XYZ file of C-alpha atoms in Angstrom:
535
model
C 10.257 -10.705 59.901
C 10.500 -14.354 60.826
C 9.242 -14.435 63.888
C 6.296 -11.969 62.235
C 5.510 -15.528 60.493
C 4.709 -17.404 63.695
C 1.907 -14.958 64.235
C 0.769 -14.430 60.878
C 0.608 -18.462 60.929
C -1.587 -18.145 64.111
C -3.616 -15.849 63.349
C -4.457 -17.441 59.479
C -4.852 -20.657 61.513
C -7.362 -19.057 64.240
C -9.466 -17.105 61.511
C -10.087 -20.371 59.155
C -13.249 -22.105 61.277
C -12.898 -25.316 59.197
C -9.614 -26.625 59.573
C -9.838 -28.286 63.095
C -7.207 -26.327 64.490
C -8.641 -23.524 67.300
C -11.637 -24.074 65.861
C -13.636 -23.154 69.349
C -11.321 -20.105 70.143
C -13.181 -16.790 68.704
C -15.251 -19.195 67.047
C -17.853 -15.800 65.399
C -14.627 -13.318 65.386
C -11.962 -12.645 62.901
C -8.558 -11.346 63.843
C -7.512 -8.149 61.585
C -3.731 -7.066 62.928
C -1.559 -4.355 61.432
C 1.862 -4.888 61.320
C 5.034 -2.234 62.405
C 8.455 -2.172 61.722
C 10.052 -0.820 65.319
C 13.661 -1.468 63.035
C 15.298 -2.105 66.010
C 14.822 1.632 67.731
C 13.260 2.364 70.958
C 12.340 5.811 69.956
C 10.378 3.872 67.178
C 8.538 1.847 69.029
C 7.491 4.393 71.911
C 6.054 6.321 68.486
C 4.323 3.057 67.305
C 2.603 2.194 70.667
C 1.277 6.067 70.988
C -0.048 4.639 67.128
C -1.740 1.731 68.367
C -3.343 3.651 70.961
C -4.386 7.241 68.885
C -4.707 5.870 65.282
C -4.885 1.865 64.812
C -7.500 0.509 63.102
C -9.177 3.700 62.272
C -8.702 4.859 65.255
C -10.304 2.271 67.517
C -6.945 1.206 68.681
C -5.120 -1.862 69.161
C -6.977 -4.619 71.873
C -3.192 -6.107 72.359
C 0.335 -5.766 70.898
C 2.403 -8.736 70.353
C 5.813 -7.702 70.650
C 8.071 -5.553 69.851
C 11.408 -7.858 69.210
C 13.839 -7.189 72.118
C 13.386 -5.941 75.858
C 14.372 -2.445 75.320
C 12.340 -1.699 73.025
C 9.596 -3.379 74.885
C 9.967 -1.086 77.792
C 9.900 1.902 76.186
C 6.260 1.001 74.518
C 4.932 -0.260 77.641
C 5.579 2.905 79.089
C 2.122 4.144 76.611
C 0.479 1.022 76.201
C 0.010 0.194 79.876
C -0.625 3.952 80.558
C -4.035 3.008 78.212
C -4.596 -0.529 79.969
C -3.812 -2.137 76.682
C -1.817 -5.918 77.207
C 0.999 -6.264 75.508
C 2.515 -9.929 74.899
C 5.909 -10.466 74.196
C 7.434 -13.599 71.582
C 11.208 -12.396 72.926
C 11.598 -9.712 75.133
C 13.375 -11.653 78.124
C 14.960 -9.483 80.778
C 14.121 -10.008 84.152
C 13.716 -6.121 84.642
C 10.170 -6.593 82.589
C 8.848 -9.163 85.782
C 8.052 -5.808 87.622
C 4.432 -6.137 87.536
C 4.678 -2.375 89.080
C 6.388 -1.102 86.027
C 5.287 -3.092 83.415
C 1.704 -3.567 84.146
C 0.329 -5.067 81.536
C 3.194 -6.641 80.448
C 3.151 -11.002 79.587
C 5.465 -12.842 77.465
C 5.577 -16.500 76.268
C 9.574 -17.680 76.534
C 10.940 -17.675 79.939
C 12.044 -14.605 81.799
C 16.260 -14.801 81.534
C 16.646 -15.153 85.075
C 16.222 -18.890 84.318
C 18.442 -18.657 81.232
C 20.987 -17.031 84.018
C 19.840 -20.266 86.241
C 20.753 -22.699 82.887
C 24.247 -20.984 82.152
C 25.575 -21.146 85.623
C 23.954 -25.089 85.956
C 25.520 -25.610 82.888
C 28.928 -24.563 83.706
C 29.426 -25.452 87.385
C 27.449 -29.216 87.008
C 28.469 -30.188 83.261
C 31.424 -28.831 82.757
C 32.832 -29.040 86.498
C 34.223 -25.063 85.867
C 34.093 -22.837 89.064
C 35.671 -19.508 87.837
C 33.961 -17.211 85.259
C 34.007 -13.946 84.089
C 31.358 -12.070 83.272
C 31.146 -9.314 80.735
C 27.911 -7.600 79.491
C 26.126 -4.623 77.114
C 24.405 -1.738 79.425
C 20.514 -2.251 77.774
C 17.822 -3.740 79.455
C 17.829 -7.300 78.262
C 21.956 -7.480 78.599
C 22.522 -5.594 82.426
C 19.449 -7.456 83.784
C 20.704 -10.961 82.463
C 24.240 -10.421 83.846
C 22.971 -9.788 86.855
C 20.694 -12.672 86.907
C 23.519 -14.646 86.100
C 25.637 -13.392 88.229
C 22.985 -13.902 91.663
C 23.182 -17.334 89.885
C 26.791 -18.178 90.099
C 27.112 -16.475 93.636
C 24.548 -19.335 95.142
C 25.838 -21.896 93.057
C 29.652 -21.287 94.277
C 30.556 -20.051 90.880
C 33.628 -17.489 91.644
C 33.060 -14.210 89.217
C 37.006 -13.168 88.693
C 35.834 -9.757 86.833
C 32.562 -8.455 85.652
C 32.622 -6.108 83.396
C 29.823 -3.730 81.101
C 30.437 -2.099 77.953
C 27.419 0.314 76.609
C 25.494 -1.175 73.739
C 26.852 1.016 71.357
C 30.767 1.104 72.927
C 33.258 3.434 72.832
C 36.241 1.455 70.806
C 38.634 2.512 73.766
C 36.016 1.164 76.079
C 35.818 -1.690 74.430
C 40.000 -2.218 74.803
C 39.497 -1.430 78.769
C 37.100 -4.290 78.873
C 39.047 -6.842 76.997
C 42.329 -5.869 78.750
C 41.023 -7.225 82.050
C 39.964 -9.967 80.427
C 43.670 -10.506 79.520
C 44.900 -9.434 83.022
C 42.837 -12.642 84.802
C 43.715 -15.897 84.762
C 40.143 -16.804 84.669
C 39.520 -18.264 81.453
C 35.908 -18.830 81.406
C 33.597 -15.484 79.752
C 30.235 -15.298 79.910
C 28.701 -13.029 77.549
C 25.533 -10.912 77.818
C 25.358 -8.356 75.216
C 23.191 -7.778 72.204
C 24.642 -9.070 69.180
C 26.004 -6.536 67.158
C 27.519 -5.576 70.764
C 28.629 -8.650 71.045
C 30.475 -9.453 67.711
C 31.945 -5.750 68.508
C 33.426 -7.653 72.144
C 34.648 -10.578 70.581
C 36.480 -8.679 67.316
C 38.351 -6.494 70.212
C 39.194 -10.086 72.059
C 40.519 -11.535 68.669
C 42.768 -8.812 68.193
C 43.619 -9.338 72.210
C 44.376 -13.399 71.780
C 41.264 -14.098 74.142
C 38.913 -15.237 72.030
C 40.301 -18.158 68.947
C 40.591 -21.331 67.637
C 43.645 -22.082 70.070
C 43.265 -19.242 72.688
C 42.439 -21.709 75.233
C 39.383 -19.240 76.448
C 35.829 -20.641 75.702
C 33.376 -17.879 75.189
C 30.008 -18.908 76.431
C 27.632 -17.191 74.818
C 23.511 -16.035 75.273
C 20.330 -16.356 72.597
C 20.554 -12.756 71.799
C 24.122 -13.549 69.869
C 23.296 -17.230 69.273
C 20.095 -16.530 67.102
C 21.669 -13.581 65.270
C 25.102 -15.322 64.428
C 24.985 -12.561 61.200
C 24.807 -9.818 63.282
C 27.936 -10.845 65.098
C 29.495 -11.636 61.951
C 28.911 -8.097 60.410
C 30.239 -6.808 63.465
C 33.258 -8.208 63.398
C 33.437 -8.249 59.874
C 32.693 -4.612 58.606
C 35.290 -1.922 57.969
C 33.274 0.343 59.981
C 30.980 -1.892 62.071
C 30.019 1.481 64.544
C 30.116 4.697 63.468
C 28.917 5.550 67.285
C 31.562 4.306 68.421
C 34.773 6.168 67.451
C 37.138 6.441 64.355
C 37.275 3.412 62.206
C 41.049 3.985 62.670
C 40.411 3.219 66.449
C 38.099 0.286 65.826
C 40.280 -3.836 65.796
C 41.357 -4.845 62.481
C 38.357 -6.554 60.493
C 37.942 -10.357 60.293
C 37.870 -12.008 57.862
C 34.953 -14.522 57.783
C 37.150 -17.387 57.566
C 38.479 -15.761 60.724
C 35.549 -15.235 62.050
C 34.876 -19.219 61.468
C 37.540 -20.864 62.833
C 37.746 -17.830 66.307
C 34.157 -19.423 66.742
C 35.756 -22.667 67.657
C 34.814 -23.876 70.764
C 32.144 -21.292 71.515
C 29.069 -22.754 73.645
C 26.284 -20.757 74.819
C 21.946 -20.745 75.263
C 19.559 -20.562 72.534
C 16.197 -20.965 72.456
C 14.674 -24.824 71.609
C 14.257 -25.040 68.072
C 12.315 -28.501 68.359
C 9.882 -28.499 71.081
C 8.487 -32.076 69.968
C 9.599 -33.606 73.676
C 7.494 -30.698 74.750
C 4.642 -30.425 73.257
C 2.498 -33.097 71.414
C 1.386 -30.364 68.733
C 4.712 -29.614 67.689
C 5.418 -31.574 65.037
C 1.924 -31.794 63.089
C 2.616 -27.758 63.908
C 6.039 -27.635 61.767
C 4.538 -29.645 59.195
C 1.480 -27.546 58.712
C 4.043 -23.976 58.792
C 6.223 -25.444 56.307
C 2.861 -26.075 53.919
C 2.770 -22.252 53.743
C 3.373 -20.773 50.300
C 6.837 -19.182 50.186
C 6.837 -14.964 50.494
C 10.526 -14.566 49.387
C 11.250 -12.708 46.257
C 10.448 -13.995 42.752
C 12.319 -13.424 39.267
C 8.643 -13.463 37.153
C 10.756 -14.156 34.473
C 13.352 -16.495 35.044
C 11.249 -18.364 38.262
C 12.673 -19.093 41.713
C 14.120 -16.682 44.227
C 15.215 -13.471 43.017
C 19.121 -13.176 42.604
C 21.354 -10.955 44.381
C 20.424 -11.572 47.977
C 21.877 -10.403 50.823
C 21.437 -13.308 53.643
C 19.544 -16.836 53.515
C 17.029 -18.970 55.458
C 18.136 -22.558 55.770
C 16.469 -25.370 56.656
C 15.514 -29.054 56.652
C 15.366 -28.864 52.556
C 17.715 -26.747 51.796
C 18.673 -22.977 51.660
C 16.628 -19.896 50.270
C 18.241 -16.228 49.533
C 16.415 -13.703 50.847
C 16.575 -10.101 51.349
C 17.307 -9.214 48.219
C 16.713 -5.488 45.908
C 13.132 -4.914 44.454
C 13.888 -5.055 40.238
C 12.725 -5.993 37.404
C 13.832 -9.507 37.787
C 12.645 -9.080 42.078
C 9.229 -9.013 42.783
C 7.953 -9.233 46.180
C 4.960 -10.988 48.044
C 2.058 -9.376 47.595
C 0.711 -10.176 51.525
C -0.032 -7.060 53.434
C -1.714 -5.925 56.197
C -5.270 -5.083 57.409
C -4.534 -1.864 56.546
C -2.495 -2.526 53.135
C 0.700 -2.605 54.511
C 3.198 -4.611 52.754
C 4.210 -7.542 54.872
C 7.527 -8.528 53.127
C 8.849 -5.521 51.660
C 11.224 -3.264 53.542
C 12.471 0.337 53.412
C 15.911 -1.562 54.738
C 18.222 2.141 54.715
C 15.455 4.860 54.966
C 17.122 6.139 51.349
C 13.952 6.570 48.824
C 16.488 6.712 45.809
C 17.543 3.172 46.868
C 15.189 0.240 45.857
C 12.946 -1.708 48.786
C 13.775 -4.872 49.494
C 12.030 -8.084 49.663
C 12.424 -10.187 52.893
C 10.071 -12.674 52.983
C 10.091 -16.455 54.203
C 11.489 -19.480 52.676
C 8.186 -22.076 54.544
C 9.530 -25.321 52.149
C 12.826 -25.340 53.587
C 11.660 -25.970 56.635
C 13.586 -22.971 58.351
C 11.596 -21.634 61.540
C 13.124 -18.999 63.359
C 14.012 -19.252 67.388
C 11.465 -16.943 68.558
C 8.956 -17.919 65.581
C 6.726 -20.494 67.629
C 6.599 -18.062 70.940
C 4.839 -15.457 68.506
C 2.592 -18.254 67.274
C 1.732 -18.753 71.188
C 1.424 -15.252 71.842
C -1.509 -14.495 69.570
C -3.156 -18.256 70.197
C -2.934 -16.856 74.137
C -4.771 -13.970 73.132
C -7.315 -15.434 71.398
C -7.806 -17.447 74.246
C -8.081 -14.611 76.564
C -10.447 -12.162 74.486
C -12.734 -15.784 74.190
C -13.236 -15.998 77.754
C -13.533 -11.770 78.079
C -16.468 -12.312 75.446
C -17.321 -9.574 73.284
C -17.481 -6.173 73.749
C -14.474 -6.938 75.930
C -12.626 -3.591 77.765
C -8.923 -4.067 78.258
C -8.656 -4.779 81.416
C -11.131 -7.637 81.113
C -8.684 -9.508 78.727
C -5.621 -8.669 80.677
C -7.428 -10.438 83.571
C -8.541 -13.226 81.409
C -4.863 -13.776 80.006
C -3.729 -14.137 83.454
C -6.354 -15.979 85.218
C -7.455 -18.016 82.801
C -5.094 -18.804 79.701
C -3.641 -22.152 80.447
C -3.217 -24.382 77.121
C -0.701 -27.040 75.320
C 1.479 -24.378 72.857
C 3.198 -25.532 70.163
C 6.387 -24.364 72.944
C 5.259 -26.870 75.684
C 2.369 -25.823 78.187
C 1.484 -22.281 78.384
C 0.578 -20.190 81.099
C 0.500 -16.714 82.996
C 1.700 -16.561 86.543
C -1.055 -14.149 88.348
C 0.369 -13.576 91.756
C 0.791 -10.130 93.398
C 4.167 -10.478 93.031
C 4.800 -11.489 89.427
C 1.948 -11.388 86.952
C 2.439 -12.333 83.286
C 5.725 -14.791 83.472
C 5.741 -17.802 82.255
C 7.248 -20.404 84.944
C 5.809 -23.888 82.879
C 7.528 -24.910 79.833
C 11.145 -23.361 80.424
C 13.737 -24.546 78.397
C 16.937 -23.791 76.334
C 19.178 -25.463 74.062
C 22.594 -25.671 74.875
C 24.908 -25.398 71.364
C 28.508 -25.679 70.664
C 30.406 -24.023 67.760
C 32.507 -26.448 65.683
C 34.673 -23.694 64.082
C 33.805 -24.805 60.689
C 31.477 -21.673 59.059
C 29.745 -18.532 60.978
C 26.956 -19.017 60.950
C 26.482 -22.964 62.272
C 25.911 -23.700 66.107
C 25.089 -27.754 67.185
C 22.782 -28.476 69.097
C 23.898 -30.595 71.707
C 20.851 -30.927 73.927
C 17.649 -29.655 75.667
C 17.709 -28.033 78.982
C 14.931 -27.594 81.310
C 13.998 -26.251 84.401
C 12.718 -29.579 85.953
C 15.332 -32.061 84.841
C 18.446 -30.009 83.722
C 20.462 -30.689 80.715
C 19.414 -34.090 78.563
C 22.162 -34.381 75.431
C 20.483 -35.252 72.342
C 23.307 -37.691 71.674
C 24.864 -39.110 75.199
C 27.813 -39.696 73.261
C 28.485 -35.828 71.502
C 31.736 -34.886 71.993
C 32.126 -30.963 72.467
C 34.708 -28.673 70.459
C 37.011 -26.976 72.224
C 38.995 -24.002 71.422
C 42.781 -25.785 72.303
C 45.207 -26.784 69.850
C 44.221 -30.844 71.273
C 40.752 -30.642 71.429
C 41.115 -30.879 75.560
C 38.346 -28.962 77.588
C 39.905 -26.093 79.044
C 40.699 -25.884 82.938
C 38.879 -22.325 83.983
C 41.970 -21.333 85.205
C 45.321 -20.736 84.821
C 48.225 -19.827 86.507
C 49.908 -17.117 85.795
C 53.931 -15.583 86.331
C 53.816 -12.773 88.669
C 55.033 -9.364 87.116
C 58.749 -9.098 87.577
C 60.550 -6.531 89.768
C 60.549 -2.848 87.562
C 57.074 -3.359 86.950
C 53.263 -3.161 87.802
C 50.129 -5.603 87.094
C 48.441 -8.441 88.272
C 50.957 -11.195 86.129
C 50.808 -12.646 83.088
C 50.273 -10.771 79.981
C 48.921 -7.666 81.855
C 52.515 -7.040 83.700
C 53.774 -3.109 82.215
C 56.905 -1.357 83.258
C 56.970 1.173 85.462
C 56.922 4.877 84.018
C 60.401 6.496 83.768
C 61.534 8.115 86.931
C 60.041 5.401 89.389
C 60.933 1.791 90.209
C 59.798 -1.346 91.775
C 62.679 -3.870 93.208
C 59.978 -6.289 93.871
C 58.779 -8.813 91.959
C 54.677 -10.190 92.039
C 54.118 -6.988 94.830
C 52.704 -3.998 92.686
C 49.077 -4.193 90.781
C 48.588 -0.656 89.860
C 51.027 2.360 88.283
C 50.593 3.675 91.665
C 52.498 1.429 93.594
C 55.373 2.398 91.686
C 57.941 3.906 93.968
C 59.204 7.534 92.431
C 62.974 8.089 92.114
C 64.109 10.354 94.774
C 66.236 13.975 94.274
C 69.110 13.122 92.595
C 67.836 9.188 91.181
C 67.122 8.316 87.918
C 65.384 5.369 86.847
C 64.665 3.971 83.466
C 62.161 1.504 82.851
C 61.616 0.492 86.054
């Protein structure tokens, strides 16, 4: 829902032909959009893309689709919508799997593919921070197994060792989850890169807590990717919740619960990719941009009888001015925004539990705080690039005319830096201009808080905001950790490869040599007549 505002913004902007702002982009046309709710679920949003191509709009179908949120899901609808020719433009779906111009057609998107944000991490680590061991651990979806390996091609050219790489599903087994971590324990790498989606990824770092990898002290900095840095509460209900995946196993099996204080102050040290939040060195529109979104009237709940935002919220948008609740139970003291869709959809209402006996809630935006969301200003782009595109297709336009015309000839200053398609046979619809991340650090301090430390971009690496910032660490000193360690070989009776991972051999077998044996196999068994105990 906040990103939906950085097209809704677009589009309101685009329609009014007196305001000076894309005045002479579909200067006799009107954009009508209906809006879906893909709630995360692939299976969703394969049945919402067959919509948009059977019943949207009366059944004159959808010219383009911005979205859906994540590459997974994105996948799975551009397996209908490019079967119909229809473009669909992505605000966040970044896995390098979706640059396959064979299998995703008429696929375009307006961040950066992740291969760069692969290219960022690794520059990051091996050129800022001088580390040259990693390991890297990601989910098994789209966005998360494409990444890693992005990364991972990355670090291999870069010199970057990878001491483990590891892959847990999205939705992991708990036992999985304990395999994972345990090699994570066994190297003396102490370096993790993270991939994974975030409720995945709070699940990883809840199993390294329990683990002593991941902490305030551990010594282990956990460097983290925008899928977990812009949904800090998802991570947080992940490792929060009593029973934070019921697809994963018994809640039994699951690592204790943090606390959120826990979860705080195991933060510590964390650093990782996000998208930029301020494009302003970017983009010359930027600013006037923010100030014109933040005019917009407010669509959280209202109490119509006390005033202000309705009480009993869930989660809150915080900005610039301050901090609005939102998400909050429909009532008699909760109304929500009245905005819906061209086909009288409510905009900021949501079903959130698919229970009719439970009220709707009301998730709107809080505009006067100043809050924009990460991926908020690549929607806004998204549908300004399409307006673009069906301007020069003229009207009457087929699909395939505006797919063409995105490609060929969008090319415009965004409110996300310069903005444009590449169209060459072997990669059609990236965007290669305007790349950059923001590098953040956790300070331990609450969840949901990550500094920004400074801008990187493809051209000119990473520029700190403040050449004197002085990163967190997760050490008991505040001393950036070396990315190794070394570690005491496992004494004679028993098997591993050191350290913490060292176990004694089964009864029955034996090992007189210490630092030699790595698996339970190289355990020697006693002999007839031998006993052993322990090793």
């Amino acid at each position: 829902h906040n990103n939906l505002a950085g097209a809704l913004h677009a589009i309101t902007e685009i329609n009014d032909k007196s305001d000076g702002i894309w005045d002479d982009v579909l200067p006799d046309t009107t954009i009508v959009y209906e809006w879906y709710n893909s709630d995360y679920s692939a299976a969703i949003a394969m049945q919402q893309a067959i919509e948009c191509v059977t019943t949207a709009f009366g059944g004159t179908w959808a010219d383009v689709v911005l979205g859906p949120y994540g590459s997974g899901l994105t996948m799975s609808s551009q397996l209908v919508l490019s079967t119909y020719d229809v473009p669909q433009i992505s605000y966040a779906a970044t896995s390098p799997t979706l640059s396959d111009t064979n299998e995703y057609p008429t696929f375009s998107r307006t961040p950066p593919s992740d291969a760069y944000q692969g290219i960022a991490s690794v520059d990051v680590i091996s050129n800022v921070f001088g580390w040259k061991n990693v390991i890297s651990v990601s989910g098994a979806d789209g966005y998360s197994a494409a990444g890693a390996i992005a990364f991972e091609r990355s670090a291999l050219a870069e010199g970057v060792v990878l001491s483990r790489s590891l892959q847990v599903n999205e939705r992991p087994s708990y036992s999985s989850l304990t395999t994972a971590v345990n090699a994570i324990v066994s190297s003396n790498t102490r370096i993790v890169f993270m991939m994974a989606q975030a409720s995945t990824s709070g699940l990883i770092l809840r199993e390294a807590y329990s683990q002593g990898v991941f902490g305030s002290d551990s010594g282990y900095v956990w460097f983290l990717t925008d899928a977990a840095t812009t949904a800090m509460g998802t991570v947080l209900s992940s490792m929060t919740l009593t029973d934070p995946c019921p697809d994963c196993g018994e809640v039994a099996d699951a690592p204790p619960a943090m606390t959120e204080a826990e979860c705080a102050a195991a933060m510590k040290g964390a650093v990782g990719m996000s998208p930029v939040t301020d494009f302003s060195g970017m983009s010359s529109i930027y600013a006037a941009w923010t100030s014109r979104f933040a005019s917009q009237v407010d669509t959280v709940g209202a109490d119509p009888s006390a005033g202000g935002v309705c009480a009993d919220a869930v989660s809150a948008l915080s900005g610039d001015s301050g901090t609005s609740m939102t998400n909050a139970p429909m009532g008699d003291t909760c109304v929500c925004s009245s905005e819906v869709d061209s086909a009288g959809r409510p905009l900021w209402q949501l079903d959130h539990d698919g229970d009719d006996s439970t009220p709707d809630r009301c998730v709107g935006m809080a505009y006067s705080t100043g809050y924009i969301s990460g991926y908020a200003p690549y929607a806004y782009d998204g549908i300004v690039a399409f307006a673009q595109a069906a301007t020069v297709a003229g009207e009457g336009f087929a699909s395939p005319m505006l797919l063409d015309a995105l490609r060929a000839n969008v090319s415009f200053e965004g409110v996300t830096g310069q903005v444009e398609f590449t169209n060459r046979d072997d990669n059609k619809g990236d965007r290669e201009v305007g790349v950059a991340y923001t590098l953040v650090n956790h300070d331990g301090t609450d969840c949901y808080t990550l500094t920004s430390v400074g801008t990187w971009t493809v051209d000119t690496g990473l520029a700190l905001a403040d050449d004197s910032y002085t990163y967190v660490w997760p050490t008991a000193d505040g001393a950036k950790p070396s990315d190794t360690v070394a570690i005491a070989t496992c004494p004679a009776g028993s098997y591993g490869s050191g350290g913490a991972s060292c176990q004694t051999c089964p009864d029955g077998s034996y090992n007189e040599f210490s630092g030699t044996t790595y698996t339970i196999e190289d355990c020697i068994a006693c002999l007839r007549g031998e006993f052993s105990i322990g090793g």
